[in-house]
């Protein structure tokens, strides 16, 4: 008799309950899928939120620069630049982001500059966030 055949004529017995290894792992694929799916979903939402923050920041910078250039035109005042900045922000992001817009006139190396400053909420969860989270500035040379 060879060692593989055992006493029952070629049949070997497994130790323990038949299929025991499979029974212990039953349902583990579902648990793995849920854990990995939750992690992937969390990472995806974080990337989407980061993209939203960058979009808001870039939009505010563009609006501040547009308002500064508009306020330095020959027939315009810095207050017109502030109003233009608030209008651009209000039409693209919403009025709550256009609430704190101010200007300052500066002289740098003999050149007169108009600086438009925008303070807006930092979007942490969707568009909701702390009030003074972002401060951006736009500059334009005055004539």
GROMACS .gro file of N, CA and C in nm:
model
  429
    1UNK      N    1   0.084  -0.116   0.000
    1UNK     CA    2   0.000   0.000   0.000
    1UNK      C    3   0.089   0.123   0.000
    2UNK      N    4   0.055   0.212  -0.086
    2UNK     CA    5   0.140   0.330  -0.084
    2UNK      C    6   0.082   0.434   0.012
    3UNK      N    7   0.160   0.533   0.045
    3UNK     CA    8   0.122   0.625   0.151
    3UNK      C    9   0.002   0.713   0.114
    4UNK      N   10  -0.015   0.737  -0.010
    4UNK     CA   11  -0.124   0.824  -0.051
    4UNK      C   12  -0.258   0.754  -0.047
    5UNK      N   13  -0.260   0.628  -0.069
    5UNK     CA   14  -0.387   0.558  -0.076
    5UNK      C   15  -0.452   0.542   0.060
    6UNK      N   16  -0.377   0.528   0.160
    6UNK     CA   17  -0.434   0.510   0.293
    6UNK      C   18  -0.500   0.375   0.306
    7UNK      N   19  -0.587   0.355   0.399
    7UNK     CA   20  -0.650   0.227   0.425
    7UNK      C   21  -0.773   0.204   0.342
    8UNK      N   22  -0.832   0.304   0.285
    8UNK     CA   23  -0.961   0.286   0.217
    8UNK      C   24  -0.946   0.276   0.066
    9UNK      N   25  -0.839   0.232   0.018
    9UNK     CA   26  -0.825   0.204  -0.123
    9UNK      C   27  -0.816   0.328  -0.210
   10UNK      N   28  -0.727   0.419  -0.180
   10UNK     CA   29  -0.704   0.534  -0.266
   10UNK      C   30  -0.768   0.663  -0.216
   11UNK      N   31  -0.859   0.652  -0.127
   11UNK     CA   32  -0.922   0.774  -0.074
   11UNK      C   33  -0.844   0.824   0.047
   12UNK      N   34  -0.823   0.951   0.049
   12UNK     CA   35  -0.755   1.009   0.164
   12UNK      C   36  -0.853   1.091   0.244
   13UNK      N   37  -0.835   1.096   0.369
   13UNK     CA   38  -0.921   1.177   0.457
   13UNK      C   39  -0.850   1.304   0.492
   14UNK      N   40  -0.924   1.409   0.490
   14UNK     CA   41  -0.869   1.536   0.535
   14UNK      C   42  -0.893   1.547   0.684
   15UNK      N   43  -0.801   1.611   0.748
   15UNK     CA   44  -0.822   1.627   0.891
   15UNK      C   45  -0.925   1.736   0.915
   16UNK      N   46  -1.008   1.720   1.009
   16UNK     CA   47  -1.107   1.821   1.043
   16UNK      C   48  -1.231   1.808   0.956
   17UNK      N   49  -1.317   1.909   0.959
   17UNK     CA   50  -1.442   1.911   0.886
   17UNK      C   51  -1.415   1.941   0.739
   18UNK      N   52  -1.485   1.872   0.651
   18UNK     CA   53  -1.466   1.895   0.508
   18UNK      C   54  -1.507   2.038   0.473
   19UNK      N   55  -1.420   2.110   0.399
   19UNK     CA   56  -1.452   2.246   0.356
   19UNK      C   57  -1.437   2.349   0.467
   20UNK      N   58  -1.368   2.315   0.572
   20UNK     CA   59  -1.357   2.405   0.687
   20UNK      C   60  -1.289   2.536   0.650
   21UNK      N   61  -1.186   2.531   0.566
   21UNK     CA   62  -1.116   2.653   0.526
   21UNK      C   63  -1.206   2.746   0.447
   22UNK      N   64  -1.289   2.689   0.363
   22UNK     CA   65  -1.380   2.771   0.284
   22UNK      C   66  -1.490   2.832   0.371
   23UNK      N   67  -1.536   2.758   0.469
   23UNK     CA   68  -1.642   2.809   0.557
   23UNK      C   69  -1.593   2.929   0.638
   24UNK      N   70  -1.469   2.926   0.682
   24UNK     CA   71  -1.416   3.037   0.761
   24UNK      C   72  -1.402   3.164   0.679
   25UNK      N   73  -1.377   3.152   0.550
   25UNK     CA   74  -1.357   3.268   0.464
   25UNK      C   75  -1.484   3.315   0.396
   26UNK      N   76  -1.593   3.248   0.418
   26UNK     CA   77  -1.719   3.286   0.355
   26UNK      C   78  -1.759   3.426   0.403
   27UNK      N   79  -1.789   3.517   0.308
   27UNK     CA   80  -1.830   3.652   0.342
   27UNK      C   81  -1.715   3.750   0.354
   28UNK      N   82  -1.592   3.704   0.351
   28UNK     CA   83  -1.479   3.796   0.366
   28UNK      C   84  -1.463   3.884   0.243
   29UNK      N   85  -1.504   3.839   0.127
   29UNK     CA   86  -1.497   3.923   0.007
   29UNK      C   87  -1.591   4.042   0.019
   30UNK      N   88  -1.706   4.021   0.080
   30UNK     CA   89  -1.801   4.130   0.099
   30UNK      C   90  -1.743   4.234   0.194
   31UNK      N   91  -1.683   4.189   0.302
   31UNK     CA   92  -1.622   4.280   0.399
   31UNK      C   93  -1.507   4.356   0.335
   32UNK      N   94  -1.422   4.286   0.261
   32UNK     CA   95  -1.312   4.352   0.191
   32UNK      C   96  -1.363   4.456   0.093
   33UNK      N   97  -1.467   4.422   0.020
   33UNK     CA   98  -1.523   4.516  -0.078
   33UNK      C   99  -1.577   4.641  -0.008
   34UNK      N  100  -1.645   4.624   0.103
   34UNK     CA  101  -1.701   4.738   0.175
   34UNK      C  102  -1.590   4.828   0.229
   35UNK      N  103  -1.487   4.768   0.287
   35UNK     CA  104  -1.378   4.849   0.344
   35UNK      C  105  -1.301   4.923   0.235
   36UNK      N  106  -1.267   4.854   0.129
   36UNK     CA  107  -1.194   4.918   0.019
   36UNK      C  108  -1.283   5.020  -0.052
   37UNK      N  109  -1.411   4.988  -0.070
   37UNK     CA  110  -1.503   5.083  -0.132
   37UNK      C  111  -1.518   5.210  -0.050
   38UNK      N  112  -1.525   5.197   0.081
   38UNK     CA  113  -1.536   5.315   0.167
   38UNK      C  114  -1.410   5.400   0.159
   39UNK      N  115  -1.295   5.337   0.159
   39UNK     CA  116  -1.169   5.410   0.149
   39UNK      C  117  -1.156   5.481   0.015
   40UNK      N  118  -1.189   5.413  -0.093
   40UNK     CA  119  -1.183   5.475  -0.226
   40UNK      C  120  -1.282   5.591  -0.235
   41UNK      N  121  -1.401   5.575  -0.179
   41UNK     CA  122  -1.500   5.683  -0.180
   41UNK      C  123  -1.450   5.804  -0.102
   42UNK      N  124  -1.387   5.780   0.013
   42UNK     CA  125  -1.333   5.890   0.094
   42UNK      C  126  -1.223   5.965   0.019
   43UNK      N  127  -1.134   5.893  -0.045
   43UNK     CA  128  -1.027   5.957  -0.122
   43UNK      C  129  -1.085   6.035  -0.239
   44UNK      N  130  -1.184   5.980  -0.306
   44UNK     CA  131  -1.248   6.049  -0.418
   44UNK      C  132  -1.312   6.180  -0.373
   45UNK      N  133  -1.385   6.176  -0.261
   45UNK     CA  134  -1.450   6.297  -0.210
   45UNK      C  135  -1.348   6.402  -0.168
   46UNK      N  136  -1.234   6.359  -0.112
   46UNK     CA  137  -1.129   6.452  -0.075
   46UNK      C  138  -1.070   6.520  -0.198
   47UNK      N  139  -1.050   6.446  -0.305
   47UNK     CA  140  -0.998   6.505  -0.429
   47UNK      C  141  -1.099   6.604  -0.489
   48UNK      N  142  -1.227   6.569  -0.486
   48UNK     CA  143  -1.331   6.660  -0.536
   48UNK      C  144  -1.334   6.788  -0.453
   49UNK      N  145  -1.322   6.776  -0.320
   49UNK     CA  146  -1.323   6.895  -0.233
   49UNK      C  147  -1.199   6.981  -0.258
   50UNK      N  148  -1.085   6.920  -0.278
   50UNK     CA  149  -0.964   6.996  -0.309
   50UNK      C  150  -0.980   7.071  -0.441
   51UNK      N  151  -1.039   7.006  -0.539
   51UNK     CA  152  -1.064   7.072  -0.668
   51UNK      C  153  -1.158   7.191  -0.649
   52UNK      N  154  -1.258   7.177  -0.564
   52UNK     CA  155  -1.351   7.287  -0.537
   52UNK      C  156  -1.280   7.404  -0.469
   53UNK      N  157  -1.194   7.375  -0.372
   53UNK     CA  158  -1.119   7.481  -0.304
   53UNK      C  159  -1.030   7.555  -0.404
   54UNK      N  160  -0.962   7.483  -0.490
   54UNK     CA  161  -0.876   7.547  -0.589
   54UNK      C  162  -0.957   7.628  -0.690
   55UNK      N  163  -1.074   7.579  -0.726
   55UNK     CA  164  -1.161   7.654  -0.817
   55UNK      C  165  -1.205   7.785  -0.754
   56UNK      N  166  -1.248   7.780  -0.628
   56UNK     CA  167  -1.291   7.902  -0.559
   56UNK      C  168  -1.175   8.001  -0.548
   57UNK      N  169  -1.059   7.952  -0.508
   57UNK     CA  170  -0.941   8.039  -0.495
   57UNK      C  171  -0.906   8.105  -0.628
   58UNK      N  172  -0.900   8.028  -0.734
   58UNK     CA  173  -0.863   8.084  -0.864
   58UNK      C  174  -0.968   8.181  -0.915
   59UNK      N  175  -1.094   8.154  -0.889
   59UNK     CA  176  -1.201   8.246  -0.930
   59UNK      C  177  -1.190   8.377  -0.855
   60UNK      N  178  -1.160   8.371  -0.724
   60UNK     CA  179  -1.145   8.493  -0.646
   60UNK      C  180  -1.024   8.574  -0.691
   61UNK      N  181  -0.915   8.508  -0.722
   61UNK     CA  182  -0.796   8.579  -0.771
   61UNK      C  183  -0.826   8.648  -0.903
   62UNK      N  184  -0.893   8.579  -0.992
   62UNK     CA  185  -0.927   8.638  -1.122
   62UNK      C  186  -1.022   8.756  -1.106
   63UNK      N  187  -1.120   8.744  -1.017
   63UNK     CA  188  -1.214   8.853  -0.996
   63UNK      C  189  -1.144   8.975  -0.936
   64UNK      N  190  -1.052   8.952  -0.842
   64UNK     CA  191  -0.978   9.063  -0.781
   64UNK      C  192  -0.891   9.133  -0.884
   65UNK      N  193  -0.824   9.058  -0.969
   65UNK     CA  194  -0.740   9.119  -1.072
   65UNK      C  195  -0.824   9.193  -1.175
   66UNK      N  196  -0.938   9.135  -1.212
   66UNK     CA  197  -1.029   9.202  -1.307
   66UNK      C  198  -1.080   9.333  -1.248
   67UNK      N  199  -1.120   9.332  -1.122
   67UNK     CA  200  -1.167   9.453  -1.057
   67UNK      C  201  -1.059   9.558  -1.045
   68UNK      N  202  -0.936   9.516  -1.016
   68UNK     CA  203  -0.825   9.612  -1.007
   68UNK      C  204  -0.798   9.676  -1.141
   69UNK      N  205  -0.797   9.598  -1.248
   69UNK     CA  206  -0.776   9.657  -1.381
   69UNK      C  207  -0.890   9.751  -1.418
   70UNK      N  208  -1.012   9.712  -1.384
   70UNK     CA  209  -1.128   9.795  -1.414
   70UNK      C  210  -1.123   9.926  -1.336
   71UNK      N  211  -1.078   9.920  -1.211
   71UNK     CA  212  -1.070  10.040  -1.128
   71UNK      C  213  -0.961  10.136  -1.167
   72UNK      N  214  -0.866  10.092  -1.250
   72UNK     CA  215  -0.758  10.181  -1.293
   72UNK      C  216  -0.784  10.244  -1.430
   73UNK      N  217  -0.897  10.216  -1.489
   73UNK     CA  218  -0.929  10.280  -1.617
   73UNK      C  219  -0.945  10.431  -1.596
   74UNK      N  220  -0.925  10.509  -1.701
   74UNK     CA  221  -0.923  10.655  -1.690
   74UNK      C  222  -1.055  10.712  -1.639
   75UNK      N  223  -1.165  10.655  -1.678
   75UNK     CA  224  -1.295  10.710  -1.639
   75UNK      C  225  -1.358  10.634  -1.521
   76UNK      N  226  -1.278  10.555  -1.447
   76UNK     CA  227  -1.330  10.476  -1.335
   76UNK      C  228  -1.257  10.511  -1.206
   77UNK      N  229  -1.318  10.474  -1.094
   77UNK     CA  230  -1.258  10.496  -0.963
   77UNK      C  231  -1.230  10.361  -0.897
   78UNK      N  232  -1.150  10.361  -0.789
   78UNK     CA  233  -1.128  10.234  -0.719
   78UNK      C  234  -1.258  10.172  -0.665
   79UNK      N  235  -1.354  10.254  -0.629
   79UNK     CA  236  -1.482  10.201  -0.584
   79UNK      C  237  -1.553  10.126  -0.696
   80UNK      N  238  -1.536  10.172  -0.820
   80UNK     CA  239  -1.592  10.099  -0.935
   80UNK      C  240  -1.525   9.962  -0.948
   81UNK      N  241  -1.395   9.956  -0.919
   81UNK     CA  242  -1.323   9.829  -0.923
   81UNK      C  243  -1.374   9.732  -0.817
   82UNK      N  244  -1.404   9.786  -0.698
   82UNK     CA  245  -1.459   9.702  -0.591
   82UNK      C  246  -1.596   9.649  -0.632
   83UNK      N  247  -1.680   9.737  -0.690
   83UNK     CA  248  -1.813   9.695  -0.733
   83UNK      C  249  -1.804   9.589  -0.843
   84UNK      N  250  -1.709   9.608  -0.934
   84UNK     CA  251  -1.691   9.510  -1.043
   84UNK      C  252  -1.646   9.375  -0.988
   85UNK      N  253  -1.553   9.379  -0.892
   85UNK     CA  254  -1.507   9.255  -0.830
   85UNK      C  255  -1.621   9.182  -0.762
   86UNK      N  256  -1.701   9.255  -0.685
   86UNK     CA  257  -1.815   9.193  -0.615
   86UNK      C  258  -1.916   9.137  -0.714
   87UNK      N  259  -1.938   9.205  -0.826
   87UNK     CA  260  -2.032   9.157  -0.927
   87UNK      C  261  -1.982   9.027  -0.992
   88UNK      N  262  -1.853   9.022  -1.023
   88UNK     CA  263  -1.797   8.902  -1.086
   88UNK      C  264  -1.803   8.784  -0.989
   89UNK      N  265  -1.767   8.807  -0.864
   89UNK     CA  266  -1.771   8.700  -0.765
   89UNK      C  267  -1.916   8.655  -0.742
   90UNK      N  268  -2.007   8.751  -0.730
   90UNK     CA  269  -2.147   8.718  -0.706
   90UNK      C  270  -2.208   8.637  -0.818
   91UNK      N  271  -2.169   8.665  -0.941
   91UNK     CA  272  -2.227   8.591  -1.054
   91UNK      C  273  -2.164   8.453  -1.072
   92UNK      N  274  -2.042   8.434  -1.025
   92UNK     CA  275  -1.978   8.305  -1.047
   92UNK      C  276  -1.981   8.212  -0.924
   93UNK      N  277  -1.968   8.267  -0.803
   93UNK     CA  278  -1.964   8.183  -0.684
   93UNK      C  279  -2.083   8.202  -0.591
   94UNK      N  280  -2.140   8.320  -0.592
   94UNK     CA  281  -2.251   8.349  -0.501
   94UNK      C  282  -2.222   8.473  -0.419
   95UNK      N  283  -2.327   8.536  -0.373
   95UNK     CA  284  -2.315   8.663  -0.301
   95UNK      C  285  -2.240   8.649  -0.169
   96UNK      N  286  -2.245   8.532  -0.103
   96UNK     CA  287  -2.177   8.518   0.025
   96UNK      C  288  -2.025   8.527   0.011
   97UNK      N  289  -1.974   8.503  -0.108
   97UNK     CA  290  -1.830   8.514  -0.131
   97UNK      C  291  -1.789   8.656  -0.166
   98UNK      N  292  -1.883   8.744  -0.197
   98UNK     CA  293  -1.852   8.881  -0.238
   98UNK      C  294  -1.877   8.981  -0.126
   99UNK      N  295  -1.890   8.935  -0.003
   99UNK     CA  296  -1.926   9.023   0.107
   99UNK      C  297  -1.815   9.113   0.157
  100UNK      N  298  -1.689   9.072   0.147
  100UNK     CA  299  -1.578   9.150   0.202
  100UNK      C  300  -1.476   9.180   0.093
  101UNK      N  301  -1.500   9.288   0.020
  101UNK     CA  302  -1.410   9.333  -0.087
  101UNK      C  303  -1.368   9.474  -0.052
  102UNK      N  304  -1.237   9.500  -0.054
  102UNK     CA  305  -1.185   9.634  -0.022
  102UNK      C  306  -1.072   9.670  -0.117
  103UNK      N  307  -1.033   9.796  -0.113
  103UNK     CA  308  -0.922   9.840  -0.199
  103UNK      C  309  -0.824   9.925  -0.119
  104UNK      N  310  -0.704   9.934  -0.173
  104UNK     CA  311  -0.599  10.020  -0.118
  104UNK      C  312  -0.515  10.069  -0.233
  105UNK      N  313  -0.472  10.194  -0.223
  105UNK     CA  314  -0.381  10.248  -0.325
  105UNK      C  315  -0.241  10.249  -0.266
  106UNK      N  316  -0.145  10.201  -0.344
  106UNK     CA  317  -0.007  10.189  -0.298
  106UNK      C  318   0.088  10.249  -0.400
  107UNK      N  319   0.209  10.279  -0.355
  107UNK     CA  320   0.316  10.321  -0.444
  107UNK      C  321   0.432  10.226  -0.422
  108UNK      N  322   0.473  10.159  -0.528
  108UNK     CA  323   0.583  10.064  -0.522
  108UNK      C  324   0.685  10.104  -0.628
  109UNK      N  325   0.805  10.139  -0.584
  109UNK     CA  326   0.914  10.182  -0.673
  109UNK      C  327   0.869  10.296  -0.764
  110UNK      N  328   0.795  10.388  -0.710
  110UNK     CA  329   0.749  10.504  -0.786
  110UNK      C  330   0.626  10.479  -0.871
  111UNK      N  331   0.577  10.359  -0.878
  111UNK     CA  332   0.458  10.327  -0.957
  111UNK      C  333   0.337  10.320  -0.865
  112UNK      N  334   0.228  10.380  -0.907
  112UNK     CA  335   0.104  10.376  -0.830
  112UNK      C  336   0.028  10.248  -0.864
  113UNK      N  337  -0.017  10.180  -0.762
  113UNK     CA  338  -0.090  10.054  -0.780
  113UNK      C  339  -0.225  10.061  -0.710
  114UNK      N  340  -0.322   9.993  -0.768
  114UNK     CA  341  -0.449   9.970  -0.702
  114UNK      C  342  -0.452   9.823  -0.662
  115UNK      N  343  -0.479   9.800  -0.533
  115UNK     CA  344  -0.484   9.665  -0.481
  115UNK      C  345  -0.626   9.636  -0.434
  116UNK      N  346  -0.688   9.533  -0.491
  116UNK     CA  347  -0.821   9.488  -0.449
  116UNK      C  348  -0.801   9.364  -0.364
  117UNK      N  349  -0.857   9.364  -0.243
  117UNK     CA  350  -0.845   9.251  -0.150
  117UNK      C  351  -0.983   9.188  -0.130
  118UNK      N  352  -0.988   9.057  -0.141
  118UNK     CA  353  -1.112   8.982  -0.121
  118UNK      C  354  -1.090   8.882  -0.008
  119UNK      N  355  -1.178   8.886   0.091
  119UNK     CA  356  -1.179   8.786   0.199
  119UNK      C  357  -1.309   8.708   0.185
  120UNK      N  358  -1.296   8.577   0.178
  120UNK     CA  359  -1.412   8.492   0.152
  120UNK      C  360  -1.404   8.364   0.235
  121UNK      N  361  -1.516   8.294   0.248
  121UNK     CA  362  -1.514   8.167   0.321
  121UNK      C  363  -1.429   8.062   0.251
  122UNK      N  364  -1.365   7.979   0.330
  122UNK     CA  365  -1.291   7.864   0.277
  122UNK      C  366  -1.386   7.746   0.269
  123UNK      N  367  -1.414   7.695   0.150
  123UNK     CA  368  -1.508   7.582   0.141
  123UNK      C  369  -1.445   7.453   0.195
  124UNK      N  370  -1.495   7.408   0.310
  124UNK     CA  371  -1.441   7.288   0.373
  124UNK      C  372  -1.526   7.166   0.341
  125UNK      N  373  -1.657   7.182   0.353
  125UNK     CA  374  -1.751   7.074   0.318
  125UNK      C  375  -1.846   7.133   0.215
  126UNK      N  376  -1.826   7.098   0.090
  126UNK     CA  377  -1.903   7.164  -0.016
  126UNK      C  378  -1.862   7.310  -0.020
  127UNK      N  379  -1.959   7.400  -0.020
  127UNK     CA  380  -1.929   7.542  -0.018
  127UNK      C  381  -1.937   7.600   0.123
  128UNK      N  382  -1.951   7.516   0.224
  128UNK     CA  383  -1.964   7.560   0.362
  128UNK      C  384  -1.826   7.564   0.427
  129UNK      N  385  -1.798   7.673   0.501
  129UNK     CA  386  -1.670   7.681   0.568
  129UNK      C  387  -1.656   7.807   0.650
  130UNK      N  388  -1.540   7.824   0.716
  130UNK     CA  389  -1.518   7.942   0.800
  130UNK      C  390  -1.517   8.071   0.718
  131UNK      N  391  -1.563   8.180   0.781
  131UNK     CA  392  -1.584   8.307   0.713
  131UNK      C  393  -1.462   8.370   0.649
  132UNK      N  394  -1.352   8.382   0.719
  132UNK     CA  395  -1.234   8.448   0.665
  132UNK      C  396  -1.126   8.347   0.630
  133UNK      N  397  -1.162   8.246   0.558
  133UNK     CA  398  -1.069   8.139   0.526
  133UNK      C  399  -0.971   8.172   0.416
  134UNK      N  400  -1.013   8.250   0.317
  134UNK     CA  401  -0.927   8.282   0.202
  134UNK      C  402  -0.915   8.433   0.190
  135UNK      N  403  -0.794   8.480   0.169
  135UNK     CA  404  -0.771   8.621   0.138
  135UNK      C  405  -0.684   8.627   0.013
  136UNK      N  406  -0.737   8.690  -0.091
  136UNK     CA  407  -0.662   8.704  -0.217
  136UNK      C  408  -0.655   8.851  -0.253
  137UNK      N  409  -0.555   8.884  -0.335
  137UNK     CA  410  -0.535   9.023  -0.376
  137UNK      C  411  -0.511   9.028  -0.525
  138UNK      N  412  -0.562   9.133  -0.585
  138UNK     CA  413  -0.537   9.160  -0.726
  138UNK      C  414  -0.477   9.298  -0.740
  139UNK      N  415  -0.380   9.315  -0.829
  139UNK     CA  416  -0.310   9.442  -0.845
  139UNK      C  417  -0.321   9.490  -0.990
  140UNK      N  418  -0.319   9.622  -1.004
  140UNK     CA  419  -0.312   9.683  -1.137
  140UNK      C  420  -0.243   9.817  -1.123
  141UNK      N  421  -0.167   9.856  -1.226
  141UNK     CA  422  -0.094   9.983  -1.224
  141UNK      C  423  -0.189  10.097  -1.257
  142UNK      N  424  -0.177  10.205  -1.180
  142UNK     CA  425  -0.258  10.326  -1.205
  142UNK      C  426  -0.179  10.421  -1.292
  143UNK      N  427  -0.251  10.501  -1.370
  143UNK     CA  428  -0.183  10.600  -1.457
  143UNK      C  429  -0.183  10.735  -1.397
   0.00000   0.00000   0.00000
